[in-house]
Amino acid sequence: MSEVFNINRFWKYFVHDLKSAKSNYWLSLIVCGLTPLVGYIIYEIPMLLFQHHFGEYQTAVKVTLVFFAFFIVLISFPAKAYGSLTDKKAGSNWILLPASTLEKYISMILITCIVVPAALAAVVFASDFIFSLVLPRYGHFILSGSGLSSAVPDLADASVFINVYALLFLNWVCNSLAFTLGAVCFKKAKIVKTYIAACIIGIICFIIVAVVLAIFTHGFDETLMYNINLDEESAIRLIKFILYSLITIWILAVGSALYLRVKTIKH
């Protein structure tokens, strides 16, 4: 069992992996985390030059920039942190590191799916809180009640149907696994090739689901569809079940493929 997973050996490798990810990406993460400030500067400079006063920086704009920052980190971090594993020298050195395949895999998952989004969120929200206190017309802190209600007014209503924050996290996990898999599979143009591959797989899955639904509904028979009586609560439960089932299947499929790729990397 110790050959497969040893907690002390895993911790040493995890710390090494974390330091490597930090050295490769810390500056990019900070820049992305300060994206709302960049938007504020870009907006306020013309206001001061041409209208001679500060404009009201909209919280909705900040939220949009935060989503953009998370998107940039999501697609770029795996390639920058683990893309070198497809190179002969770096990949060979990584293979020789004293850790099992499972330990390397778990470390990769923890960093890409938990550590990185948590670190980015810490930078984004800590800086946003400070800037909301010291910068004129910067607006409310994003996570405050006033900030959320002005930026996403329907968020509370949406949470009745589904946990928005859990869905955002699961979305991060699904996509980070996909882009990490692409980073350790493709040698060049990792982000673009991963995106194209994901689109192709998505189209194939859509066709399969459509065919299955057509079979079970007898070619989308309208009479059969109308005879299915679901109250609002049952419909919401069904939607949740289908959504979370698809997410689970994606995570298991891509996560398994990533493990197999980590296990079979050779140079």
Coordinates of C-alpha atoms in Angstrom, one line a residue:
M1 CA 0.0 0.0 0.0
S2 CA 2.9 2.4 0.8
E3 CA 4.0 2.0 -2.8
V4 CA 0.7 3.4 -4.0
F5 CA 0.1 6.1 -1.4
N6 CA 2.2 7.2 1.5
I7 CA 1.0 10.3 3.4
N8 CA 4.5 11.6 4.2
R9 CA 5.8 11.1 0.7
F10 CA 2.6 12.6 -0.7
W11 CA 2.9 15.7 1.4
K12 CA 6.5 16.3 0.4
Y13 CA 5.6 16.0 -3.3
F14 CA 2.5 18.2 -2.8
V15 CA 4.7 20.9 -1.3
H16 CA 7.1 20.6 -4.2
D17 CA 4.3 20.7 -6.7
L18 CA 2.8 23.7 -5.0
K19 CA 6.1 25.6 -5.0
S20 CA 6.6 24.7 -8.7
A21 CA 3.1 26.0 -9.6
K22 CA 3.7 29.1 -7.6
S23 CA 7.0 29.9 -9.3
N24 CA 5.4 29.3 -12.7
Y25 CA 2.1 31.3 -12.2
W26 CA 2.1 33.5 -9.2
L27 CA 2.6 36.7 -11.1
S28 CA -0.1 35.8 -13.7
L29 CA -2.5 35.0 -10.9
I30 CA -1.9 38.3 -9.2
V31 CA -2.4 40.2 -12.4
C32 CA -5.6 38.4 -13.1
G33 CA -6.8 39.0 -9.5
L34 CA -6.3 42.7 -10.0
T35 CA -8.5 42.8 -13.2
P36 CA -11.3 44.8 -11.5
L37 CA -8.7 47.5 -10.6
V38 CA -7.4 47.6 -14.2
G39 CA -11.0 48.1 -15.3
Y40 CA -11.5 50.9 -12.8
I41 CA -8.3 52.7 -14.1
I42 CA -9.3 52.3 -17.7
Y43 CA -12.8 53.7 -16.9
E44 CA -11.7 56.6 -14.6
I45 CA -8.8 58.0 -16.6
P46 CA -11.0 59.2 -19.5
M47 CA -13.6 60.5 -17.0
L48 CA -11.0 62.6 -15.3
L49 CA -9.4 63.8 -18.5
F50 CA -12.6 64.8 -20.3
Q51 CA -15.2 65.3 -17.6
H52 CA -12.9 66.3 -14.7
H53 CA -14.5 64.1 -12.1
F54 CA -14.7 60.4 -11.1
G55 CA -17.5 58.3 -12.7
E56 CA -19.6 55.7 -10.9
Y57 CA -17.8 52.4 -11.4
Q58 CA -20.6 49.8 -11.8
T59 CA -20.4 46.7 -9.7
A60 CA -21.9 44.7 -12.6
V61 CA -18.8 45.6 -14.6
K62 CA -16.5 44.4 -11.7
V63 CA -18.4 41.1 -11.5
T64 CA -18.0 40.6 -15.3
L65 CA -14.2 41.3 -15.0
V66 CA -14.0 38.8 -12.1
F67 CA -15.6 36.1 -14.2
F68 CA -13.2 37.0 -17.0
A69 CA -10.2 36.7 -14.6
F70 CA -11.4 33.3 -13.5
F71 CA -11.8 32.2 -17.1
I72 CA -8.3 33.3 -18.0
V73 CA -6.8 31.5 -15.1
L74 CA -8.9 28.4 -15.8
I75 CA -7.7 27.9 -19.3
S76 CA -4.1 29.1 -18.9
F77 CA -2.9 27.7 -15.5
P78 CA -2.9 24.0 -16.5
A79 CA -0.8 24.6 -19.6
K80 CA 1.7 26.8 -17.7
A81 CA 1.9 24.5 -14.7
Y82 CA 1.8 21.1 -16.2
G83 CA 2.3 21.7 -20.0
S84 CA 6.0 21.0 -19.7
L85 CA 5.3 17.3 -18.9
T86 CA 5.0 16.7 -22.6
D87 CA 8.6 17.9 -23.1
K88 CA 11.2 15.2 -23.0
K89 CA 13.6 16.8 -20.4
A90 CA 11.0 18.2 -18.0
G91 CA 8.7 15.2 -18.4
S92 CA 11.6 12.8 -17.7
N93 CA 12.5 14.7 -14.6
W94 CA 8.9 14.7 -13.4
I95 CA 8.7 10.9 -13.9
L96 CA 11.8 10.4 -11.7
L97 CA 10.3 12.4 -8.8
P98 CA 9.9 10.1 -5.7
A99 CA 6.1 9.9 -5.7
S100 CA 3.6 7.4 -7.0
T101 CA 1.3 8.0 -9.9
L102 CA -1.7 8.3 -7.5
E103 CA 0.1 10.9 -5.3
K104 CA 1.1 13.0 -8.4
Y105 CA -2.5 12.8 -9.7
I106 CA -4.1 13.8 -6.3
S107 CA -1.6 16.7 -6.0
M108 CA -2.5 17.8 -9.5
I109 CA -6.2 17.7 -8.8
L110 CA -5.9 19.5 -5.5
I111 CA -3.9 22.3 -7.0
T112 CA -5.9 22.9 -10.2
C113 CA -9.4 22.3 -8.7
I114 CA -9.0 23.8 -5.1
V115 CA -5.8 25.7 -4.4
V116 CA -5.7 27.8 -7.6
P117 CA -9.4 29.0 -7.5
A118 CA -9.1 29.6 -3.7
A119 CA -5.9 31.7 -4.2
L120 CA -7.4 33.7 -7.0
A121 CA -10.6 34.3 -5.0
A122 CA -8.5 35.5 -2.1
V123 CA -6.6 38.0 -4.3
V124 CA -9.7 39.2 -6.1
F125 CA -12.0 39.7 -3.0
A126 CA -9.2 41.0 -0.6
S127 CA -8.1 43.6 -3.2
D128 CA -11.7 44.5 -4.0
F129 CA -12.5 45.0 -0.4
I130 CA -9.5 47.3 0.1
F131 CA -10.2 49.3 -3.1
S132 CA -13.8 49.7 -2.2
L133 CA -12.7 51.5 1.0
V134 CA -9.9 53.7 -0.4
L135 CA -10.8 54.5 -4.1
P136 CA -13.3 57.1 -4.9
R137 CA -16.5 55.9 -6.7
Y138 CA -15.1 52.3 -6.8
G139 CA -18.4 51.0 -5.6
H140 CA -19.5 48.4 -3.1
F141 CA -17.5 45.3 -2.1
I142 CA -18.6 42.6 -4.5
L143 CA -19.5 40.1 -1.7
S144 CA -21.5 42.6 0.3
G145 CA -25.3 42.5 0.2
S146 CA -25.4 45.8 -1.8
G147 CA -22.7 44.6 -4.2
L148 CA -24.4 41.3 -5.1
S149 CA -27.9 42.7 -5.3
S150 CA -26.8 45.4 -7.7
A151 CA -24.7 43.2 -9.8
V152 CA -26.8 40.0 -9.9
P153 CA -30.4 40.9 -8.8
D154 CA -31.8 37.5 -9.6
L155 CA -29.2 35.5 -7.8
A156 CA -31.3 34.9 -4.7
D157 CA -34.2 33.7 -6.8
A158 CA -32.0 31.4 -8.8
S159 CA -30.6 29.9 -5.6
V160 CA -34.1 28.6 -4.9
F161 CA -33.8 26.3 -7.9
I162 CA -30.2 25.4 -7.7
N163 CA -27.1 26.2 -5.6
V164 CA -25.4 28.7 -7.8
Y165 CA -22.1 28.7 -6.0
A166 CA -21.9 24.9 -6.0
L167 CA -22.6 25.0 -9.7
L168 CA -19.9 27.5 -10.4
F169 CA -17.4 25.4 -8.4
L170 CA -18.4 22.2 -10.3
N171 CA -18.1 24.2 -13.6
W172 CA -14.5 25.1 -12.5
V173 CA -13.7 21.4 -11.7
C174 CA -15.1 20.1 -15.0
N175 CA -13.2 22.6 -17.1
S176 CA -10.0 22.6 -15.1
L177 CA -9.9 18.8 -15.5
A178 CA -10.4 19.1 -19.2
F179 CA -7.7 21.8 -19.7
T180 CA -5.3 19.9 -17.5
L181 CA -5.9 16.8 -19.6
G182 CA -5.2 18.8 -22.7
A183 CA -2.1 20.3 -21.2
V184 CA -0.5 16.8 -20.6
C185 CA -1.7 15.4 -23.9
F186 CA -1.1 18.0 -26.6
K187 CA 2.5 19.1 -27.2
K188 CA 1.6 22.4 -28.9
A189 CA -1.3 24.8 -29.0
K190 CA -2.6 23.1 -25.8
I191 CA -5.5 25.6 -25.0
V192 CA -6.8 25.8 -28.6
K193 CA -6.6 22.0 -29.2
T194 CA -8.3 21.3 -25.8
Y195 CA -11.1 23.7 -26.7
I196 CA -11.6 22.1 -30.1
A197 CA -11.5 18.6 -28.6
A198 CA -14.1 19.6 -26.0
C199 CA -16.4 21.1 -28.6
I200 CA -16.2 17.9 -30.7
I201 CA -16.9 15.7 -27.6
G202 CA -19.7 18.0 -26.6
I203 CA -21.3 17.7 -30.1
I204 CA -21.0 13.9 -30.0
C205 CA -22.5 13.7 -26.5
F206 CA -25.4 16.0 -27.6
I207 CA -26.1 13.7 -30.5
I208 CA -26.1 10.6 -28.3
V209 CA -28.4 12.2 -25.7
A210 CA -30.7 13.4 -28.5
V211 CA -30.9 9.9 -30.0
V212 CA -31.5 8.3 -26.6
L213 CA -34.3 10.8 -25.8
A214 CA -35.8 10.2 -29.2
I215 CA -35.9 6.5 -28.5
F216 CA -37.5 6.9 -25.1
T217 CA -40.1 9.5 -26.3
H218 CA -40.9 7.6 -29.5
G219 CA -39.4 10.3 -31.8
F220 CA -40.4 13.1 -29.5
D221 CA -44.1 12.2 -29.7
E222 CA -46.1 15.3 -28.6
T223 CA -48.9 13.2 -27.2
L224 CA -46.5 11.3 -24.9
M225 CA -44.8 14.5 -23.9
Y226 CA -48.1 16.2 -22.9
N227 CA -49.1 13.1 -20.9
I228 CA -46.1 13.6 -18.6
N229 CA -47.5 15.6 -15.8
L230 CA -44.9 17.2 -13.5
D231 CA -45.5 19.8 -10.9
E232 CA -43.0 22.6 -10.4
E233 CA -41.1 20.9 -7.6
S234 CA -40.9 17.6 -9.5
A235 CA -39.6 19.3 -12.6
I236 CA -36.9 21.1 -10.6
R237 CA -35.8 17.8 -9.0
L238 CA -35.7 16.2 -12.4
I239 CA -33.6 19.1 -13.9
K240 CA -31.2 18.9 -10.9
F241 CA -30.9 15.2 -11.3
I242 CA -30.1 15.4 -15.0
L243 CA -27.7 18.3 -14.5
Y244 CA -25.7 16.8 -11.7
S245 CA -25.7 13.4 -13.3
L246 CA -24.1 14.9 -16.5
I247 CA -21.6 16.8 -14.4
T248 CA -20.7 13.6 -12.4
I249 CA -20.3 11.6 -15.6
W250 CA -18.0 14.3 -17.1
I251 CA -15.9 14.5 -14.0
L252 CA -15.5 10.8 -13.7
A253 CA -14.7 10.4 -17.4
V254 CA -12.2 13.2 -17.7
G255 CA -10.7 12.5 -14.3
S256 CA -10.1 8.9 -15.3
A257 CA -8.6 9.9 -18.6
L258 CA -6.3 12.3 -16.8
Y259 CA -5.2 9.6 -14.4
L260 CA -4.4 7.2 -17.2
R261 CA -2.5 9.9 -19.0
V262 CA -0.4 10.7 -15.8
K263 CA 0.2 7.0 -15.4
T264 CA 1.3 6.4 -19.0
I265 CA 3.6 9.5 -19.5
K266 CA 6.8 8.2 -20.9
H267 CA 9.8 9.8 -22.7

